[in-house]
Amino acid sequence: KLILIGPPGSGKGTQARLLSKKLKIPHISTGDILREVVKNKTQLGQEAQAYMEKGELVPDNVIIEIIKERVSRPDCEKGYIFDGFPRTLTQAQMLDKIFKEKNKELDLVIQFKISDESLTKRLSGRLICSKCGADYNLYFKPPRVGDICDRCGGKLLPRQDDKKNVVINRLKVFKNQTKPLVNYYQKQAKIKDIDADKKSENLNQELLQLIDAEVNPNGLPEKQSFPAESAEE
Ligand code: AP5
């Protein structure tokens, strides 16, 4: 049971997807779940959208219900990777309660540390395929042709909340509401830092080594079974 914590654009989603494939445990992104409900235009989606387009956090009670439902599914039996959750002290406390009720324990929190310069490039350069959701970046992972997805030919668009003024607010919200969780997990001696300011494949190898060193190996696949493939999806 892993938590990836870090500012918007630090690479949590990219790394969680790669780790999920290699460790064979689900990647749980509250951001992805919320974007899906927004797309489906449910009532919850409309409520969430109002917060997300301003870069504010969706209320804790909504997030906690989403998480409770998600971790109760059978694919979570062997563990999972949280990306973008918890984001407030209340969410972290609720998660501790869920673990206690299920007689489980958090294994590790990994804090992604990154320079402001890289964050700006990663967020301002991000493009998402409107059809298949594939992720591109104008600076680091450009599409082969213009704004067309290499995989499915769909149109590539910036994420709604990557607009400059919204990013400024997301960073502020991270500093004020999420950063204090570092202290919370330091007190539990559960948190390790990683330098996220490097190429995706190198970062992924370091993460695997860190997890291998810190987490009870009985809970994870054998070290030798990590495929030696490229970190690109
Ligand atoms: P969420 O979707 O969680 O957004 P975020 O935390 O702001 O994170 P991002 O997805 O922007 O960045 P990331 O760190 O995952 O980086 P990524 O890998 O994508 O949340 C969105 C909103 O939903 C929130 O603002 C809030 O409103 C709501 N919400 C979500 N969870 C909530 C919660 N728990 N409570 C309340 N509200 C919640 O990479 C970014 C870019 O960089 C990509 O283009 C990628 O290709 C590129 N890149 C990644 N790694 C590298 C690398 N190593 N080198 C070069 N480029 C890289």
PDB file of C-alpha atoms and ligand atoms in Angstrom:
ATOM      1  CA  LYS A   1       0.000   0.000   0.000  1.00  0.00           C
ATOM      2  CA  LEU A   2       1.845   2.953  -1.373  1.00  0.00           C
ATOM      3  CA  ILE A   3       1.132   6.680  -1.455  1.00  0.00           C
ATOM      4  CA  LEU A   4       2.774   9.010  -3.974  1.00  0.00           C
ATOM      5  CA  ILE A   5       2.732  12.593  -2.763  1.00  0.00           C
ATOM      6  CA  GLY A   6       4.024  15.639  -4.623  1.00  0.00           C
ATOM      7  CA  PRO A   7       3.030  18.881  -6.297  1.00  0.00           C
ATOM      8  CA  PRO A   8       0.946  18.988  -9.481  1.00  0.00           C
ATOM      9  CA  GLY A   9       3.087  17.914 -12.428  1.00  0.00           C
ATOM     10  CA  SER A  10       5.762  16.171 -10.376  1.00  0.00           C
ATOM     11  CA  GLY A  11       5.137  12.913 -12.270  1.00  0.00           C
ATOM     12  CA  LYS A  12       3.025  10.962  -9.761  1.00  0.00           C
ATOM     13  CA  GLY A  13       0.523   9.758 -12.367  1.00  0.00           C
ATOM     14  CA  THR A  14       3.208   8.741 -14.872  1.00  0.00           C
ATOM     15  CA  GLN A  15       5.143   6.787 -12.259  1.00  0.00           C
ATOM     16  CA  ALA A  16       2.058   5.253 -10.649  1.00  0.00           C
ATOM     17  CA  ARG A  17       1.010   3.830 -14.041  1.00  0.00           C
ATOM     18  CA  LEU A  18       4.454   2.294 -14.566  1.00  0.00           C
ATOM     19  CA  LEU A  19       4.649   0.930 -11.021  1.00  0.00           C
ATOM     20  CA  SER A  20       1.169  -0.520 -11.306  1.00  0.00           C
ATOM     21  CA  LYS A  21       2.221  -2.584 -14.334  1.00  0.00           C
ATOM     22  CA  LYS A  22       5.432  -3.771 -12.731  1.00  0.00           C
ATOM     23  CA  LEU A  23       4.114  -4.469  -9.243  1.00  0.00           C
ATOM     24  CA  LYS A  24       0.781  -5.779 -10.553  1.00  0.00           C
ATOM     25  CA  ILE A  25      -1.309  -3.750  -8.125  1.00  0.00           C
ATOM     26  CA  PRO A  26      -3.939  -1.125  -9.088  1.00  0.00           C
ATOM     27  CA  HIS A  27      -3.172   2.544  -9.551  1.00  0.00           C
ATOM     28  CA  ILE A  28      -5.799   4.610  -7.749  1.00  0.00           C
ATOM     29  CA  SER A  29      -5.845   8.220  -8.895  1.00  0.00           C
ATOM     30  CA  THR A  30      -8.578  10.359  -7.352  1.00  0.00           C
ATOM     31  CA  GLY A  31      -7.919  12.903 -10.125  1.00  0.00           C
ATOM     32  CA  ASP A  32      -8.610  10.287 -12.845  1.00  0.00           C
ATOM     33  CA  ILE A  33     -11.726   9.039 -11.031  1.00  0.00           C
ATOM     34  CA  LEU A  34     -13.017  12.600 -10.702  1.00  0.00           C
ATOM     35  CA  ARG A  35     -12.278  13.443 -14.358  1.00  0.00           C
ATOM     36  CA  GLU A  36     -14.276  10.358 -15.334  1.00  0.00           C
ATOM     37  CA  VAL A  37     -17.328  11.431 -13.292  1.00  0.00           C
ATOM     38  CA  VAL A  38     -17.039  14.950 -14.728  1.00  0.00           C
ATOM     39  CA  LYS A  39     -17.005  13.468 -18.248  1.00  0.00           C
ATOM     40  CA  ASN A  40     -20.118  11.423 -17.472  1.00  0.00           C
ATOM     41  CA  LYS A  41     -21.913  14.606 -16.330  1.00  0.00           C
ATOM     42  CA  THR A  42     -23.366  12.983 -13.208  1.00  0.00           C
ATOM     43  CA  GLN A  43     -24.516  15.251 -10.395  1.00  0.00           C
ATOM     44  CA  LEU A  44     -21.344  14.415  -8.490  1.00  0.00           C
ATOM     45  CA  GLY A  45     -19.400  15.224 -11.664  1.00  0.00           C
ATOM     46  CA  GLN A  46     -20.948  18.661 -11.945  1.00  0.00           C
ATOM     47  CA  GLU A  47     -20.215  19.421  -8.296  1.00  0.00           C
ATOM     48  CA  ALA A  48     -16.611  18.200  -8.604  1.00  0.00           C
ATOM     49  CA  GLN A  49     -16.041  20.164 -11.813  1.00  0.00           C
ATOM     50  CA  ALA A  50     -16.729  23.448 -10.065  1.00  0.00           C
ATOM     51  CA  TYR A  51     -13.835  22.816  -7.668  1.00  0.00           C
ATOM     52  CA  MET A  52     -11.467  21.275 -10.190  1.00  0.00           C
ATOM     53  CA  GLU A  53     -11.658  24.071 -12.740  1.00  0.00           C
ATOM     54  CA  LYS A  54     -10.588  26.530 -10.049  1.00  0.00           C
ATOM     55  CA  GLY A  55      -7.795  24.274  -8.816  1.00  0.00           C
ATOM     56  CA  GLU A  56      -9.519  23.800  -5.454  1.00  0.00           C
ATOM     57  CA  LEU A  57      -9.848  20.490  -3.640  1.00  0.00           C
ATOM     58  CA  VAL A  58     -13.081  18.524  -3.914  1.00  0.00           C
ATOM     59  CA  PRO A  59     -14.642  18.185  -0.404  1.00  0.00           C
ATOM     60  CA  ASP A  60     -13.202  15.459   1.822  1.00  0.00           C
ATOM     61  CA  ASN A  61     -16.508  13.596   2.295  1.00  0.00           C
ATOM     62  CA  VAL A  62     -16.819  13.039  -1.476  1.00  0.00           C
ATOM     63  CA  ILE A  63     -13.236  11.801  -1.773  1.00  0.00           C
ATOM     64  CA  ILE A  64     -13.506   9.491   1.223  1.00  0.00           C
ATOM     65  CA  GLU A  65     -16.618   7.795  -0.199  1.00  0.00           C
ATOM     66  CA  ILE A  66     -14.831   7.297  -3.528  1.00  0.00           C
ATOM     67  CA  ILE A  67     -11.820   5.741  -1.795  1.00  0.00           C
ATOM     68  CA  LYS A  68     -13.859   3.471   0.489  1.00  0.00           C
ATOM     69  CA  GLU A  69     -15.685   2.047  -2.510  1.00  0.00           C
ATOM     70  CA  ARG A  70     -12.523   1.660  -4.589  1.00  0.00           C
ATOM     71  CA  VAL A  71     -10.369  -0.129  -1.992  1.00  0.00           C
ATOM     72  CA  SER A  72     -13.166  -2.570  -1.205  1.00  0.00           C
ATOM     73  CA  ARG A  73     -12.931  -4.080  -4.721  1.00  0.00           C
ATOM     74  CA  PRO A  74     -11.231  -7.481  -5.025  1.00  0.00           C
ATOM     75  CA  ASP A  75      -8.309  -6.186  -7.125  1.00  0.00           C
ATOM     76  CA  CYS A  76      -7.126  -4.215  -4.076  1.00  0.00           C
ATOM     77  CA  GLU A  77      -6.555  -7.324  -1.935  1.00  0.00           C
ATOM     78  CA  LYS A  78      -2.799  -7.407  -2.593  1.00  0.00           C
ATOM     79  CA  GLY A  79      -2.242  -3.672  -2.384  1.00  0.00           C
ATOM     80  CA  TYR A  80      -2.523  -0.487  -4.408  1.00  0.00           C
ATOM     81  CA  ILE A  81      -0.823   2.753  -5.295  1.00  0.00           C
ATOM     82  CA  PHE A  82      -2.530   6.003  -4.310  1.00  0.00           C
ATOM     83  CA  ASP A  83      -1.782   8.949  -6.592  1.00  0.00           C
ATOM     84  CA  GLY A  84      -3.219  12.283  -5.467  1.00  0.00           C
ATOM     85  CA  PHE A  85      -4.750  10.855  -2.303  1.00  0.00           C
ATOM     86  CA  PRO A  86      -4.697  11.712   0.586  1.00  0.00           C
ATOM     87  CA  ARG A  87      -4.478  15.442   0.052  1.00  0.00           C
ATOM     88  CA  THR A  88      -5.672  16.807   3.411  1.00  0.00           C
ATOM     89  CA  LEU A  89      -5.139  15.871   7.031  1.00  0.00           C
ATOM     90  CA  THR A  90      -8.765  14.713   7.274  1.00  0.00           C
ATOM     91  CA  GLN A  91      -8.270  12.380   4.298  1.00  0.00           C
ATOM     92  CA  ALA A  92      -5.066  10.967   5.824  1.00  0.00           C
ATOM     93  CA  GLN A  93      -6.795  10.349   9.163  1.00  0.00           C
ATOM     94  CA  MET A  94      -9.720   8.674   7.425  1.00  0.00           C
ATOM     95  CA  LEU A  95      -7.318   6.454   5.524  1.00  0.00           C
ATOM     96  CA  ASP A  96      -5.675   5.387   8.778  1.00  0.00           C
ATOM     97  CA  LYS A  97      -9.142   4.477  10.036  1.00  0.00           C
ATOM     98  CA  ILE A  98      -9.866   2.416   6.918  1.00  0.00           C
ATOM     99  CA  PHE A  99      -6.569   0.542   7.369  1.00  0.00           C
ATOM    100  CA  LYS A 100      -7.371  -0.124  11.008  1.00  0.00           C
ATOM    101  CA  GLU A 101     -10.846  -1.461  10.201  1.00  0.00           C
ATOM    102  CA  LYS A 102      -9.381  -3.769   7.560  1.00  0.00           C
ATOM    103  CA  ASN A 103      -6.478  -4.768   9.807  1.00  0.00           C
ATOM    104  CA  LYS A 104      -4.022  -3.524   7.206  1.00  0.00           C
ATOM    105  CA  GLU A 105      -1.090  -1.182   7.330  1.00  0.00           C
ATOM    106  CA  LEU A 106       0.280   1.517   5.079  1.00  0.00           C
ATOM    107  CA  ASP A 107       3.668   0.455   3.694  1.00  0.00           C
ATOM    108  CA  LEU A 108       5.291   3.553   2.319  1.00  0.00           C
ATOM    109  CA  VAL A 109       4.736   7.187   1.330  1.00  0.00           C
ATOM    110  CA  ILE A 110       7.039   8.570  -1.353  1.00  0.00           C
ATOM    111  CA  GLN A 111       7.447  12.316  -1.638  1.00  0.00           C
ATOM    112  CA  PHE A 112       8.286  13.562  -5.159  1.00  0.00           C
ATOM    113  CA  LYS A 113      10.683  16.531  -4.969  1.00  0.00           C
ATOM    114  CA  ILE A 114      11.119  18.679  -8.045  1.00  0.00           C
ATOM    115  CA  SER A 115      12.250  22.157  -9.127  1.00  0.00           C
ATOM    116  CA  ASP A 116       9.688  24.861  -9.993  1.00  0.00           C
ATOM    117  CA  GLU A 117      11.250  25.183 -13.452  1.00  0.00           C
ATOM    118  CA  SER A 118      10.535  21.533 -14.304  1.00  0.00           C
ATOM    119  CA  LEU A 119       7.009  21.756 -12.895  1.00  0.00           C
ATOM    120  CA  THR A 120       6.212  24.713 -15.120  1.00  0.00           C
ATOM    121  CA  LYS A 121       7.453  22.901 -18.242  1.00  0.00           C
ATOM    122  CA  ARG A 122       5.674  19.662 -17.377  1.00  0.00           C
ATOM    123  CA  LEU A 123       2.318  21.362 -16.818  1.00  0.00           C
ATOM    124  CA  SER A 124       2.464  23.941 -19.604  1.00  0.00           C
ATOM    125  CA  GLY A 125       3.664  21.277 -22.073  1.00  0.00           C
ATOM    126  CA  ARG A 126       1.142  18.581 -21.183  1.00  0.00           C
ATOM    127  CA  LEU A 127      -1.305  17.392 -23.866  1.00  0.00           C
ATOM    128  CA  ILE A 128      -3.898  14.641 -23.448  1.00  0.00           C
ATOM    129  CA  CYS A 129      -5.585  12.673 -26.206  1.00  0.00           C
ATOM    130  CA  SER A 130      -9.286  13.535 -26.205  1.00  0.00           C
ATOM    131  CA  LYS A 131     -10.086  10.025 -27.486  1.00  0.00           C
ATOM    132  CA  CYS A 132      -7.846   7.490 -25.684  1.00  0.00           C
ATOM    133  CA  GLY A 133      -6.432   9.618 -22.841  1.00  0.00           C
ATOM    134  CA  ALA A 134      -2.764   9.060 -23.788  1.00  0.00           C
ATOM    135  CA  ASP A 135      -0.394  11.571 -22.211  1.00  0.00           C
ATOM    136  CA  TYR A 136       2.093  13.696 -24.208  1.00  0.00           C
ATOM    137  CA  ASN A 137       4.354  16.583 -23.407  1.00  0.00           C
ATOM    138  CA  LEU A 138       5.554  19.218 -25.863  1.00  0.00           C
ATOM    139  CA  TYR A 139       8.941  19.439 -24.109  1.00  0.00           C
ATOM    140  CA  PHE A 140       9.561  15.863 -22.994  1.00  0.00           C
ATOM    141  CA  LYS A 141       7.346  13.492 -24.965  1.00  0.00           C
ATOM    142  CA  PRO A 142       6.062  15.252 -28.082  1.00  0.00           C
ATOM    143  CA  PRO A 143       3.614  13.626 -30.493  1.00  0.00           C
ATOM    144  CA  ARG A 144       5.039  12.652 -33.897  1.00  0.00           C
ATOM    145  CA  VAL A 145       2.628  14.920 -35.821  1.00  0.00           C
ATOM    146  CA  GLY A 146       1.196  18.258 -34.615  1.00  0.00           C
ATOM    147  CA  ASP A 147      -1.655  17.798 -32.135  1.00  0.00           C
ATOM    148  CA  ILE A 148      -2.545  14.263 -33.245  1.00  0.00           C
ATOM    149  CA  CYS A 149      -2.294  11.196 -31.005  1.00  0.00           C
ATOM    150  CA  ASP A 150       0.360   8.698 -32.223  1.00  0.00           C
ATOM    151  CA  ARG A 151      -1.751   5.795 -30.980  1.00  0.00           C
ATOM    152  CA  CYS A 152      -5.314   6.489 -32.119  1.00  0.00           C
ATOM    153  CA  GLY A 153      -5.266   9.662 -34.220  1.00  0.00           C
ATOM    154  CA  GLY A 154      -7.386  11.548 -31.645  1.00  0.00           C
ATOM    155  CA  LYS A 155      -6.979  15.288 -31.103  1.00  0.00           C
ATOM    156  CA  LEU A 156      -4.550  16.315 -28.342  1.00  0.00           C
ATOM    157  CA  LEU A 157      -5.711  18.993 -25.924  1.00  0.00           C
ATOM    158  CA  PRO A 158      -4.271  20.690 -22.817  1.00  0.00           C
ATOM    159  CA  ARG A 159      -5.843  19.641 -19.515  1.00  0.00           C
ATOM    160  CA  GLN A 160      -8.480  22.185 -18.404  1.00  0.00           C
ATOM    161  CA  ASP A 161      -6.756  22.813 -15.078  1.00  0.00           C
ATOM    162  CA  ASP A 162      -3.304  23.357 -16.642  1.00  0.00           C
ATOM    163  CA  LYS A 163      -4.192  26.980 -17.471  1.00  0.00           C
ATOM    164  CA  LYS A 164      -1.665  29.331 -15.891  1.00  0.00           C
ATOM    165  CA  ASN A 165      -3.973  30.940 -13.279  1.00  0.00           C
ATOM    166  CA  VAL A 166      -5.387  27.548 -12.231  1.00  0.00           C
ATOM    167  CA  VAL A 167      -1.885  26.062 -11.921  1.00  0.00           C
ATOM    168  CA  ILE A 168      -0.898  28.916  -9.609  1.00  0.00           C
ATOM    169  CA  ASN A 169      -3.849  28.046  -7.371  1.00  0.00           C
ATOM    170  CA  ARG A 170      -3.167  24.282  -7.516  1.00  0.00           C
ATOM    171  CA  LEU A 171       0.394  24.915  -6.333  1.00  0.00           C
ATOM    172  CA  LYS A 172      -0.867  27.146  -3.532  1.00  0.00           C
ATOM    173  CA  VAL A 173      -3.421  24.541  -2.474  1.00  0.00           C
ATOM    174  CA  PHE A 174      -0.697  21.874  -2.482  1.00  0.00           C
ATOM    175  CA  LYS A 175       1.536  23.992  -0.258  1.00  0.00           C
ATOM    176  CA  ASN A 176      -1.219  24.879   2.221  1.00  0.00           C
ATOM    177  CA  GLN A 177      -3.297  21.710   2.396  1.00  0.00           C
ATOM    178  CA  THR A 178      -1.218  18.750   1.203  1.00  0.00           C
ATOM    179  CA  LYS A 179       2.390  19.575   2.142  1.00  0.00           C
ATOM    180  CA  PRO A 180       1.546  19.348   5.890  1.00  0.00           C
ATOM    181  CA  LEU A 181       0.963  15.613   5.315  1.00  0.00           C
ATOM    182  CA  VAL A 182       4.729  15.187   4.988  1.00  0.00           C
ATOM    183  CA  ASN A 183       5.034  15.990   8.663  1.00  0.00           C
ATOM    184  CA  TYR A 184       2.120  13.663   9.462  1.00  0.00           C
ATOM    185  CA  TYR A 185       3.833  10.722   7.750  1.00  0.00           C
ATOM    186  CA  GLN A 186       7.258  11.649   9.127  1.00  0.00           C
ATOM    187  CA  LYS A 187       5.790  11.155  12.585  1.00  0.00           C
ATOM    188  CA  GLN A 188       4.717   7.671  11.494  1.00  0.00           C
ATOM    189  CA  ALA A 189       8.237   7.088  10.031  1.00  0.00           C
ATOM    190  CA  LYS A 190       6.614   6.062   6.759  1.00  0.00           C
ATOM    191  CA  ILE A 191       7.898   8.659   4.301  1.00  0.00           C
ATOM    192  CA  LYS A 192      10.880   8.687   1.927  1.00  0.00           C
ATOM    193  CA  ASP A 193      11.878  11.408  -0.542  1.00  0.00           C
ATOM    194  CA  ILE A 194      12.789  10.916  -4.170  1.00  0.00           C
ATOM    195  CA  ASP A 195      14.348  13.357  -6.615  1.00  0.00           C
ATOM    196  CA  ALA A 196      11.650  13.469  -9.305  1.00  0.00           C
ATOM    197  CA  ASP A 197      13.611  15.891 -11.490  1.00  0.00           C
ATOM    198  CA  LYS A 198      14.977  13.224 -13.793  1.00  0.00           C
ATOM    199  CA  LYS A 199      14.034  11.153 -16.813  1.00  0.00           C
ATOM    200  CA  SER A 200      10.989   8.982 -16.358  1.00  0.00           C
ATOM    201  CA  GLU A 201      12.768   5.640 -16.866  1.00  0.00           C
ATOM    202  CA  ASN A 202      15.565   6.508 -14.402  1.00  0.00           C
ATOM    203  CA  LEU A 203      13.061   7.700 -11.838  1.00  0.00           C
ATOM    204  CA  ASN A 204      11.073   4.511 -12.243  1.00  0.00           C
ATOM    205  CA  GLN A 205      14.137   2.326 -11.592  1.00  0.00           C
ATOM    206  CA  GLU A 206      14.944   4.346  -8.457  1.00  0.00           C
ATOM    207  CA  LEU A 207      11.374   4.017  -7.234  1.00  0.00           C
ATOM    208  CA  LEU A 208      11.436   0.259  -7.703  1.00  0.00           C
ATOM    209  CA  GLN A 209      14.706   0.047  -5.754  1.00  0.00           C
ATOM    210  CA  LEU A 210      13.322   2.231  -2.984  1.00  0.00           C
ATOM    211  CA  ILE A 211      10.152   0.165  -2.695  1.00  0.00           C
ATOM    212  CA  ASP A 212      12.162  -3.023  -2.793  1.00  0.00           C
ATOM    213  CA  ALA A 213      14.347  -1.788   0.064  1.00  0.00           C
ATOM    214  CA  GLU A 214      11.552  -0.374   2.218  1.00  0.00           C
ATOM    215  CA  VAL A 215       8.558  -2.646   1.771  1.00  0.00           C
ATOM    216  CA  ASN A 216       8.142  -6.160   3.091  1.00  0.00           C
ATOM    217  CA  PRO A 217       9.114  -8.247   0.060  1.00  0.00           C
ATOM    218  CA  ASN A 218       6.411 -10.804   0.853  1.00  0.00           C
ATOM    219  CA  GLY A 219       3.850  -8.265  -0.225  1.00  0.00           C
ATOM    220  CA  LEU A 220       5.426  -7.674  -3.628  1.00  0.00           C
ATOM    221  CA  PRO A 221       6.437  -9.753  -6.640  1.00  0.00           C
ATOM    222  CA  GLU A 222      10.022 -11.083  -6.674  1.00  0.00           C
ATOM    223  CA  LYS A 223      12.720  -8.525  -7.406  1.00  0.00           C
ATOM    224  CA  GLN A 224      13.904 -10.441 -10.494  1.00  0.00           C
ATOM    225  CA  SER A 225      10.439 -10.360 -12.006  1.00  0.00           C
ATOM    226  CA  PHE A 226      10.503  -6.621 -12.795  1.00  0.00           C
ATOM    227  CA  PRO A 227      10.564  -6.501 -16.593  1.00  0.00           C
ATOM    228  CA  ALA A 228      13.634  -4.768 -17.993  1.00  0.00           C
ATOM    229  CA  GLU A 229      11.474  -2.890 -20.506  1.00  0.00           C
ATOM    230  CA  SER A 230      11.632   0.821 -21.224  1.00  0.00           C
ATOM    231  CA  ALA A 231       9.690   3.047 -18.818  1.00  0.00           C
ATOM    232  CA  GLU A 232       7.725   4.507 -21.719  1.00  0.00           C
ATOM    233  CA  GLU A 233       4.126   3.283 -21.801  1.00  0.00           C
TER     234      GLU A 233
HETATM  235  P1  AP5 B   1      -4.841  15.288 -10.017  1.00  0.00           P
HETATM  236  O1  AP5 B   1      -5.269  14.706 -11.291  1.00  0.00           O
HETATM  237  O2  AP5 B   1      -4.432  14.409  -8.914  1.00  0.00           O
HETATM  238  O3  AP5 B   1      -3.732  16.361 -10.381  1.00  0.00           O
HETATM  239  P2  AP5 B   1      -2.367  16.781  -9.657  1.00  0.00           P
HETATM  240  O4  AP5 B   1      -2.041  16.221  -8.352  1.00  0.00           O
HETATM  241  O5  AP5 B   1      -2.417  18.251  -9.716  1.00  0.00           O
HETATM  242  O6  AP5 B   1      -1.333  16.090 -10.530  1.00  0.00           O
HETATM  243  P3  AP5 B   1      -1.083  16.082 -12.072  1.00  0.00           P
HETATM  244  O7  AP5 B   1      -1.900  15.010 -12.711  1.00  0.00           O
HETATM  245  O8  AP5 B   1      -1.165  17.454 -12.684  1.00  0.00           O
HETATM  246  O9  AP5 B   1       0.458  15.758 -12.079  1.00  0.00           O
HETATM  247  P4  AP5 B   1       1.264  14.428 -11.745  1.00  0.00           P
HETATM  248  O10 AP5 B   1       2.139  14.667 -10.563  1.00  0.00           O
HETATM  249  O11 AP5 B   1       0.380  13.236 -11.737  1.00  0.00           O
HETATM  250  O12 AP5 B   1       2.199  14.417 -13.022  1.00  0.00           O
HETATM  251  P5  AP5 B   1       2.007  13.604 -14.388  1.00  0.00           P
HETATM  252  O13 AP5 B   1       2.583  12.258 -14.244  1.00  0.00           O
HETATM  253  O14 AP5 B   1       0.602  13.741 -14.853  1.00  0.00           O
HETATM  254  O15 AP5 B   1      -5.997  16.248  -9.430  1.00  0.00           O
HETATM  255  C1  AP5 B   1      -6.719  17.133 -10.247  1.00  0.00           C
HETATM  256  C2  AP5 B   1      -7.776  17.832  -9.400  1.00  0.00           C
HETATM  257  O16 AP5 B   1      -8.723  16.868  -8.897  1.00  0.00           O
HETATM  258  C3  AP5 B   1      -7.282  18.560  -8.143  1.00  0.00           C
HETATM  259  O17 AP5 B   1      -6.840  19.867  -8.438  1.00  0.00           O
HETATM  260  C4  AP5 B   1      -8.552  18.548  -7.277  1.00  0.00           C
HETATM  261  O18 AP5 B   1      -9.463  19.522  -7.699  1.00  0.00           O
HETATM  262  C5  AP5 B   1      -9.143  17.182  -7.571  1.00  0.00           C
HETATM  263  N1  AP5 B   1      -8.661  16.139  -6.640  1.00  0.00           N
HETATM  264  C6  AP5 B   1      -7.915  15.048  -6.997  1.00  0.00           C
HETATM  265  N2  AP5 B   1      -7.653  14.295  -5.916  1.00  0.00           N
HETATM  266  C7  AP5 B   1      -8.234  14.922  -4.862  1.00  0.00           C
HETATM  267  C8  AP5 B   1      -8.277  14.652  -3.474  1.00  0.00           C
HETATM  268  N3  AP5 B   1      -7.685  13.579  -2.937  1.00  0.00           N
HETATM  269  N4  AP5 B   1      -8.947  15.521  -2.670  1.00  0.00           N
HETATM  270  C9  AP5 B   1      -9.585  16.594  -3.187  1.00  0.00           C
HETATM  271  N5  AP5 B   1      -9.564  16.922  -4.500  1.00  0.00           N
HETATM  272  C10 AP5 B   1      -8.890  16.090  -5.321  1.00  0.00           C
HETATM  273  O19 AP5 B   1       2.976  14.437 -15.359  1.00  0.00           O
HETATM  274  C11 AP5 B   1       2.705  15.770 -15.747  1.00  0.00           C
HETATM  275  C12 AP5 B   1       3.352  16.035 -17.109  1.00  0.00           C
HETATM  276  O20 AP5 B   1       4.771  15.872 -17.008  1.00  0.00           O
HETATM  277  C13 AP5 B   1       2.921  15.067 -18.228  1.00  0.00           C
HETATM  278  O21 AP5 B   1       2.860  15.766 -19.446  1.00  0.00           O
HETATM  279  C14 AP5 B   1       4.029  14.004 -18.269  1.00  0.00           C
HETATM  280  O22 AP5 B   1       4.182  13.436 -19.548  1.00  0.00           O
HETATM  281  C15 AP5 B   1       5.245  14.835 -17.879  1.00  0.00           C
HETATM  282  N6  AP5 B   1       6.234  14.054 -17.127  1.00  0.00           N
HETATM  283  C16 AP5 B   1       5.982  13.172 -16.120  1.00  0.00           C
HETATM  284  N7  AP5 B   1       7.135  12.666 -15.630  1.00  0.00           N
HETATM  285  C17 AP5 B   1       8.141  13.261 -16.341  1.00  0.00           C
HETATM  286  C18 AP5 B   1       9.557  13.167 -16.291  1.00  0.00           C
HETATM  287  N8  AP5 B   1      10.198  12.361 -15.416  1.00  0.00           N
HETATM  288  N9  AP5 B   1      10.286  13.925 -17.142  1.00  0.00           N
HETATM  289  C19 AP5 B   1       9.668  14.758 -18.030  1.00  0.00           C
HETATM  290  N10 AP5 B   1       8.314  14.878 -18.126  1.00  0.00           N
HETATM  291  C20 AP5 B   1       7.560  14.151 -17.282  1.00  0.00           C
END
